[in-house]
Tab-separated table of C-alpha atoms in Angstrom:
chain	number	residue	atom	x	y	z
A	1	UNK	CA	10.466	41.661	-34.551
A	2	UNK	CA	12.664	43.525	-36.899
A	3	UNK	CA	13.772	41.957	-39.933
A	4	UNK	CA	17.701	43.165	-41.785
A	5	UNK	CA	17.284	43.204	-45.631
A	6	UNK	CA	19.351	40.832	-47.277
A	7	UNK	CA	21.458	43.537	-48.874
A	8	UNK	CA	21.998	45.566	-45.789
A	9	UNK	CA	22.897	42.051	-43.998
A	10	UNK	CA	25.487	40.774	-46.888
A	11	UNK	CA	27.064	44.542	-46.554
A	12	UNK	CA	27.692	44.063	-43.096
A	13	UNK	CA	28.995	40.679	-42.808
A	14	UNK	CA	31.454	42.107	-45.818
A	15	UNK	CA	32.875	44.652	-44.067
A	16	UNK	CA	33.183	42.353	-40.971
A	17	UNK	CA	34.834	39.622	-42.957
A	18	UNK	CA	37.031	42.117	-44.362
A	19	UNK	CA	38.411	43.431	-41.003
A	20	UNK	CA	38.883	40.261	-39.512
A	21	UNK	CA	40.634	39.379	-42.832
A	22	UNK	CA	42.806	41.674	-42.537
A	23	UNK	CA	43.511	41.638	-38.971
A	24	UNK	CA	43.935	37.767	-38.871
A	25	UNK	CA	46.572	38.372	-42.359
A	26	UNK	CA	48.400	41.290	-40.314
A	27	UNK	CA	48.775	38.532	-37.243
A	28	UNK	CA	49.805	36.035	-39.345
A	29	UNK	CA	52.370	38.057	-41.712
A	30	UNK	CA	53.797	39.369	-38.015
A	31	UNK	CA	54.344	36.446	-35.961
A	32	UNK	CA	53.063	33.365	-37.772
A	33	UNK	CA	55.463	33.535	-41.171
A	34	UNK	CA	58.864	33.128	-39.313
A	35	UNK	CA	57.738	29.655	-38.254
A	36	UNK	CA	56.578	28.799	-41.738
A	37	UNK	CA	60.158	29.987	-42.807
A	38	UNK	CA	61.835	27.943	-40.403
A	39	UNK	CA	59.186	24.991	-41.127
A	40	UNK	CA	60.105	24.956	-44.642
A	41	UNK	CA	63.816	25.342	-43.806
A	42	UNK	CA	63.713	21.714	-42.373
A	43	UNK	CA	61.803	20.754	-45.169
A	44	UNK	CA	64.030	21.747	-47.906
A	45	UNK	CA	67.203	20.085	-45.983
A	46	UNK	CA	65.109	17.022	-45.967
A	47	UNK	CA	64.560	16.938	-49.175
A	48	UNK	CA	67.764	17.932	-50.110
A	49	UNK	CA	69.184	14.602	-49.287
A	50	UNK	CA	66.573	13.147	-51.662
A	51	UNK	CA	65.860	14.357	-55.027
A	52	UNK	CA	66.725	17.775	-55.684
A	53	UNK	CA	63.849	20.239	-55.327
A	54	UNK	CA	62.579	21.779	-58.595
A	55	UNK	CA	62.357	25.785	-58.906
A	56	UNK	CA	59.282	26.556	-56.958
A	57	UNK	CA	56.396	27.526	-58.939
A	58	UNK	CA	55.581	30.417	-56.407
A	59	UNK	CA	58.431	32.328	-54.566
A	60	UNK	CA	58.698	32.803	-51.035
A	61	UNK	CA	58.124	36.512	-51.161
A	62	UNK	CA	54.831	36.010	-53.646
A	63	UNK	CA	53.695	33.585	-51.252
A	64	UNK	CA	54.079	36.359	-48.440
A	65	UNK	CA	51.584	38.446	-50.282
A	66	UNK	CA	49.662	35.293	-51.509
A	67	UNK	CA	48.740	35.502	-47.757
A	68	UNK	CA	47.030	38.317	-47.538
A	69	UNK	CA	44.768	37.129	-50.756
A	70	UNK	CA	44.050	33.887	-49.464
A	71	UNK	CA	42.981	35.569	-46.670
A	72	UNK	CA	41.148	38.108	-47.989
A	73	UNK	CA	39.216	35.391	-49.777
A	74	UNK	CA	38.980	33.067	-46.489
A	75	UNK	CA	37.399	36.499	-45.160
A	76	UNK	CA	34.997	37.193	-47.711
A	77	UNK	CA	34.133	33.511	-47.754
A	78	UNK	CA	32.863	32.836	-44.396
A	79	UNK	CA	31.192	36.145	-44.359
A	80	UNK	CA	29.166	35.622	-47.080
A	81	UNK	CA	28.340	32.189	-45.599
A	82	UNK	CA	27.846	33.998	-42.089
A	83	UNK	CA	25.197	36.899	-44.129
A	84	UNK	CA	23.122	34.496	-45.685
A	85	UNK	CA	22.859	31.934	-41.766
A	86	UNK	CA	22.162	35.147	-40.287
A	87	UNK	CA	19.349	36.571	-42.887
A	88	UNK	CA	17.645	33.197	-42.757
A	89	UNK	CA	17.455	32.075	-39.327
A	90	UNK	CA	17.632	35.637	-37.549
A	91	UNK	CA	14.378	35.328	-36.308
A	92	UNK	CA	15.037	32.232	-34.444
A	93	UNK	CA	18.905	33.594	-33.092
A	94	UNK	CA	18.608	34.640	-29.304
A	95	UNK	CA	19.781	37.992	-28.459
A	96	UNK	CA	17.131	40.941	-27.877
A	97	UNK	CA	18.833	43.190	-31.212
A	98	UNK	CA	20.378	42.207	-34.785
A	99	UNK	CA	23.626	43.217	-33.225
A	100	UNK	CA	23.514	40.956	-30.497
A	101	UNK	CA	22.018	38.132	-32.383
A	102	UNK	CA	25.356	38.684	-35.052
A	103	UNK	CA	27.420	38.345	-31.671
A	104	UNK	CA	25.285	34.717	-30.812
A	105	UNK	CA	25.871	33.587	-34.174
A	106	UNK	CA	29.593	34.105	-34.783
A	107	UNK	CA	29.745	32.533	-31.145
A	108	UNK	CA	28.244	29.498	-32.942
A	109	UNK	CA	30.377	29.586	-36.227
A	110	UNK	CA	33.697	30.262	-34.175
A	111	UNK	CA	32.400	26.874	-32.637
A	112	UNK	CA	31.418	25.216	-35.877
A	113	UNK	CA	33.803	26.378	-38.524
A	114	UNK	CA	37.127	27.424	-36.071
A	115	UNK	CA	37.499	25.647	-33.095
A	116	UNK	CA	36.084	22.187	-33.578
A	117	UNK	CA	38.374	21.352	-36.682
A	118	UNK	CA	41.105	22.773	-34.879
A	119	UNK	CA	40.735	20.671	-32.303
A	120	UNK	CA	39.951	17.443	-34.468
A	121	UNK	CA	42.301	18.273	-37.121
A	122	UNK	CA	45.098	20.471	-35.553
A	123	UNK	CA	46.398	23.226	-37.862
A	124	UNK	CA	49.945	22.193	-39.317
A	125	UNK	CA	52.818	23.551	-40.776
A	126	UNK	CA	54.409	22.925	-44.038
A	127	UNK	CA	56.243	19.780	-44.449
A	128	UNK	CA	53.799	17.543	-42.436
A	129	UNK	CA	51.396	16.572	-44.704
A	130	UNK	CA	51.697	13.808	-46.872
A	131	UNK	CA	50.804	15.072	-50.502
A	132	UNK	CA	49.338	11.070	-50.939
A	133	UNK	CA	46.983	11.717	-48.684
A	134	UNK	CA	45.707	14.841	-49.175
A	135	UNK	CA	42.158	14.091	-50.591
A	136	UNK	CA	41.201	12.025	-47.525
A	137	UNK	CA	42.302	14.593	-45.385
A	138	UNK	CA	40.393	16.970	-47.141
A	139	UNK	CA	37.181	15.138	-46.909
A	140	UNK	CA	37.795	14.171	-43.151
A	141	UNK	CA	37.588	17.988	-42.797
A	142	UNK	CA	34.954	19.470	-44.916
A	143	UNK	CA	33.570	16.157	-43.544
A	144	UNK	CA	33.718	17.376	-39.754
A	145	UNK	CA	32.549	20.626	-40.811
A	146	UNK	CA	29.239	19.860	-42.572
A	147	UNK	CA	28.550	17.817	-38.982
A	148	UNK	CA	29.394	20.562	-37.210
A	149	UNK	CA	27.543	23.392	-39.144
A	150	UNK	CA	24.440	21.030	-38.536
A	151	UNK	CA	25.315	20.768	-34.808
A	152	UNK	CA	25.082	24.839	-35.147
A	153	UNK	CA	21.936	24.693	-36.501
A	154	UNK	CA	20.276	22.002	-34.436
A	155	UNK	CA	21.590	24.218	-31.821
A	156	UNK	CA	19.864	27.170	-32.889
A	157	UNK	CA	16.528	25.205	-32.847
A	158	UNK	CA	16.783	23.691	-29.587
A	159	UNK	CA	17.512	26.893	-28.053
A	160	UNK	CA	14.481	28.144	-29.605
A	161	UNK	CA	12.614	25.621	-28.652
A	162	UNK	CA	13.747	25.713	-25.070
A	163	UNK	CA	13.740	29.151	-24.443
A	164	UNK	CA	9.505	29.361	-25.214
A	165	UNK	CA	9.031	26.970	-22.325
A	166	UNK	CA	8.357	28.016	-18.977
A	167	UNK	CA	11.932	27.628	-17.542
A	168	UNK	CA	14.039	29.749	-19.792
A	169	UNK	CA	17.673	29.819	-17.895
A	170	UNK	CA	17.065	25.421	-18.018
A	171	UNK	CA	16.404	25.644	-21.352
A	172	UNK	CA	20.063	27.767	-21.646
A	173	UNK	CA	22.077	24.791	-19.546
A	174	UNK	CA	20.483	21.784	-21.743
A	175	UNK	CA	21.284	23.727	-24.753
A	176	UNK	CA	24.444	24.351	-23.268
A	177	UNK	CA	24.222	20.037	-22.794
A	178	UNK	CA	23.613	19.392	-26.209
A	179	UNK	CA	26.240	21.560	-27.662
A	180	UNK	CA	28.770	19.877	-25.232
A	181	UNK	CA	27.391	16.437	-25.792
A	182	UNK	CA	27.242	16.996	-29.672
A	183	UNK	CA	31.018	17.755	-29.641
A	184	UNK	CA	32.574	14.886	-27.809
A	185	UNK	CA	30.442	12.414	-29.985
A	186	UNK	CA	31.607	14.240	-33.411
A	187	UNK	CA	34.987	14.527	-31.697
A	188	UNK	CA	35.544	10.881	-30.574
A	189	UNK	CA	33.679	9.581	-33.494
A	190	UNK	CA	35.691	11.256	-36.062
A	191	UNK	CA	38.294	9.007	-37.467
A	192	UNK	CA	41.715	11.191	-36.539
A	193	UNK	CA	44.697	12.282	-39.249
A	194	UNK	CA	46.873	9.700	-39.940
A	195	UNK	CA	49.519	11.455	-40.648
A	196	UNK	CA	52.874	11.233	-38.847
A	197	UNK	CA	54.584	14.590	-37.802
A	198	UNK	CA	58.314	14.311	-38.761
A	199	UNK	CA	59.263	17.878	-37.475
A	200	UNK	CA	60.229	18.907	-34.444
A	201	UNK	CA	57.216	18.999	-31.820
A	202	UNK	CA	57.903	22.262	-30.369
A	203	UNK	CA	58.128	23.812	-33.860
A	204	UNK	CA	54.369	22.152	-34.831
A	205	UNK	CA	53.183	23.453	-31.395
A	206	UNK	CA	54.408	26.424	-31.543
A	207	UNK	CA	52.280	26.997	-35.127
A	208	UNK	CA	49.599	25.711	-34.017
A	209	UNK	CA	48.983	27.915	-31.069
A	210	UNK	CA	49.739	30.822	-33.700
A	211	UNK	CA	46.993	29.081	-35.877
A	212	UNK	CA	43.972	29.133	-32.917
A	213	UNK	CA	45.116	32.324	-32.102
A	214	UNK	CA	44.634	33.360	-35.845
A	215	UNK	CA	41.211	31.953	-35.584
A	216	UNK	CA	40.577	33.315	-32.678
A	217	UNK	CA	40.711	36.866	-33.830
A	218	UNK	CA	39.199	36.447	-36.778
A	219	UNK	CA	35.527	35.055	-35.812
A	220	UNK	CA	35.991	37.871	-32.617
A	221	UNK	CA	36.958	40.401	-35.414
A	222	UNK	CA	33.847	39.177	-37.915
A	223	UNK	CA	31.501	39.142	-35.185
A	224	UNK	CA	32.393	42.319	-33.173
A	225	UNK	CA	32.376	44.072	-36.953
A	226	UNK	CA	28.937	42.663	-38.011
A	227	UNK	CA	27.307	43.647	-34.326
A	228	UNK	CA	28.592	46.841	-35.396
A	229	UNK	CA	28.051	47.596	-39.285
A	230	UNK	CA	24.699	45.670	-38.648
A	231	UNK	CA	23.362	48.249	-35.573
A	232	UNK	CA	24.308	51.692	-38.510
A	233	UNK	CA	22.419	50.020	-41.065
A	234	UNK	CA	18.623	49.426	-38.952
A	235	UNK	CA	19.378	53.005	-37.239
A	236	UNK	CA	17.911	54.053	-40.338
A	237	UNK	CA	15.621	51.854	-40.726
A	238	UNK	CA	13.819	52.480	-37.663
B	1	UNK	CA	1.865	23.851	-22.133
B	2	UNK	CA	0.742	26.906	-24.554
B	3	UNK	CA	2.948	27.075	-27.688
B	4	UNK	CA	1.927	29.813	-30.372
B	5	UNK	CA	2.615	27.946	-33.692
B	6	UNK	CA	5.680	30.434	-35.040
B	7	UNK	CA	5.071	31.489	-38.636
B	8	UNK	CA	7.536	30.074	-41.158
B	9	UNK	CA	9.056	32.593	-42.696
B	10	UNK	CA	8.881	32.857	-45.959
B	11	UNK	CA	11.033	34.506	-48.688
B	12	UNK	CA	8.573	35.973	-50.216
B	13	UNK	CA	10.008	39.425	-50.940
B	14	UNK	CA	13.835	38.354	-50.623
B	15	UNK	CA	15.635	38.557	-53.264
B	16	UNK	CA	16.631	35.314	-54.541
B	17	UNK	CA	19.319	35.723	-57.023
B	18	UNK	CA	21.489	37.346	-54.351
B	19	UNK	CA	21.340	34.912	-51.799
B	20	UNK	CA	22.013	32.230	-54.519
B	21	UNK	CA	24.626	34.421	-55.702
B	22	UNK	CA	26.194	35.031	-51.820
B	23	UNK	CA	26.032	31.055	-51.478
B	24	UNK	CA	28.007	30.602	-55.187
B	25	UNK	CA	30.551	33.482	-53.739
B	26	UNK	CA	30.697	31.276	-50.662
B	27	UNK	CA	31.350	27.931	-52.054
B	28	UNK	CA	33.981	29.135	-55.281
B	29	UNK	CA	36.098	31.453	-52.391
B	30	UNK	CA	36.354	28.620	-50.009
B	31	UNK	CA	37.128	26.497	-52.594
B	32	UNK	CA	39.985	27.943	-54.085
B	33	UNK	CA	41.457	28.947	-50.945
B	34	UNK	CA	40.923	25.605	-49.091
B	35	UNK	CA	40.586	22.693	-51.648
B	36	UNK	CA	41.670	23.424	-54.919
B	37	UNK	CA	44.800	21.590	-56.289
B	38	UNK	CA	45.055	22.567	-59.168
B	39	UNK	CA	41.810	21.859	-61.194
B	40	UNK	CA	40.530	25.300	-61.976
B	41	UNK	CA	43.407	26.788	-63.823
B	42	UNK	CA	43.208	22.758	-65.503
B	43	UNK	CA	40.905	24.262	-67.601
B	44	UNK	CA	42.410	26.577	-69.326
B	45	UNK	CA	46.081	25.568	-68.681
B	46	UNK	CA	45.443	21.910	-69.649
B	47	UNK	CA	47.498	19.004	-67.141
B	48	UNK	CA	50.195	21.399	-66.144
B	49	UNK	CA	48.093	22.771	-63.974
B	50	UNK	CA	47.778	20.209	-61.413
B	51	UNK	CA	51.975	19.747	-61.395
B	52	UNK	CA	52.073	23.414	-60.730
B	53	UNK	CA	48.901	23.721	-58.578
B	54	UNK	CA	49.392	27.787	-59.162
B	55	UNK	CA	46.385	28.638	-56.567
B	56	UNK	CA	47.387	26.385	-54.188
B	57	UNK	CA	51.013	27.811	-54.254
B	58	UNK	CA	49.626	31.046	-54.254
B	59	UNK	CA	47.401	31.185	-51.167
B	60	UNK	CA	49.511	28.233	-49.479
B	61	UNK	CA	50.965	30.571	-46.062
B	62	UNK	CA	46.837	31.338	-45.496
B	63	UNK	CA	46.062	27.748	-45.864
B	64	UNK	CA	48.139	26.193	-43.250
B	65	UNK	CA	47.815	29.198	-40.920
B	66	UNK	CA	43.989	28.514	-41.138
B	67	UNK	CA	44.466	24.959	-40.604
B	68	UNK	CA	43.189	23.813	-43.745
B	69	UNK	CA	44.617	20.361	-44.636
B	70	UNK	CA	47.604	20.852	-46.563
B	71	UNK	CA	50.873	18.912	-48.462
């Protein structure tokens, strides 16, 4: 079985996590940004009642661009995360080439890292949070995802496992099980966000369909990339 | 049942300080645009920093589109 060097792996999953960067900013900037203007419109009238709001540290327009660097860095991020999975467990990732075990594994982190917080913890727009309880929230969701990137790999290894004994397509299905199983423990088990929404629900809907779709594109994006940079770089090594 | 015990890989011949080094990039990039509130720049800017939480500002739009948990 072939084995992708380290460096050629990293390089790929860069380039990956740079296009889906990019592609999930240029989304975002498009059709995602009018709602956090209008989110933050209600916000400010709010608070405009209150106390009066202090000159914002960041403007609007810096924040625009701030955008594409958080994203950039939310890019860059996972893929570096995604290399290093890949370049340890390759070996045990089903698929019959490195591109199609890149595709198998973003499959899995698009489970792990995008779509089970999402569902858990629901993307939301400005001016829902409380700022009080921001640290809890913040552990209930790097929280969720350690459990989850476990799930991934216990995945990984029960698929392995499965797939050596003689009936390979049952071995798929209680895979298949687990990962099912797996989610509606973590998901029911999880304590939820406490947090009331005091915005209009169409508004928070509306960004959070915006927000999956985001996600979406961006593990499709990293892992379409990777299956792609990953095949040029063991053509020559072949 | 006839199970060939798998080799564990070993990482023997990888080279370690860049997949520490991948796993640091990881952890500081996520950090800063997911969690941070203003406790890097706290250390050179001193307690202003958390009042103006610059990063956090900065990379705000990306953290809420990415659902990470925000103010």
């Amino acid at each position: 079985m072939n084995t992708v060097s380290l460096g050629n792996v990293l390089k790929a999953a860069l380039l990956a996590g740079l296009a889906a960067a990019l592609a999930a900013a240029a989304f975002h900037s498009l059709v995602t940004e009018p709602v956090i203007d209008q989110a933050i419109a209600i916000e400010e009238q709010r608070s405009a009642a209150g106390d009066p709001p202090g000159a914002p540290v960041v403007s609007r327009d810096m924040q625009r661009i701030g955008l594409w660097i958080g994203f950039l860095m939310y890019g860059f991020s996972w893929a570096l995360l995604f290399g290093t999975l890949y370049y340890l467990a390759q070996r045990w990732l089903p698929g019959s080439d490195a591109s199609k075990q890149g595709l198998a594994l973003a499959l899995l982190g698009y489970w792990a890292i995008g779509l089970m917080p999402f569902l858990k913890y629901p993307a939301n727009p400005p001016g829902v949070g409380d700022p009080v309880t921001i640290g809890y929230r913040q552990t209930l969701y790097f929280g969720l995802l350690a459990i989850t990137l476990i799930g991934a790999g216990l995945t990984v290894a029960l698929n392995r496992r499965f797939s050596r004994s003689a009936n390979r397509l049952r071995g798929r299905w209680l895979t298949l099980v687990f990962l099912v199983v797996f989610s509606a423990v973590v998901y029911f088990a999880m304590p939820g966000n406490s947090d009331p929404v005091q915005m209009p629900m169409s508004l928070v809907t509306n960004f959070r369909v915006l927000s999956l779709m985001g996600v979406t594109l961006f593990w499709s994006v990293l892992g379409l990339g990777f299956a792609r940079f990953v095949r040029s770089s063991t053509a020559g090594q072949a | 049942m006839n199970i060939t015990p798998q080799p564990i890989p070993s990482l023997a011949g990888t080279n370690k300080w860049l997949l520490g080094a991948a796993l640091l990039g990881f952890l500081l990039l996520i950090y800063l645009v997911a969690v941070d509130q203003g406790f890097l720049l706290s250390l050179v800017q001193g307690n202003i920093a958390f009042d103006q939480s610059l990063i956090h500002e900065l990379t705000h739009d990306a953290r809420h589109a990415a659902g990470f948990p925000c103010h």
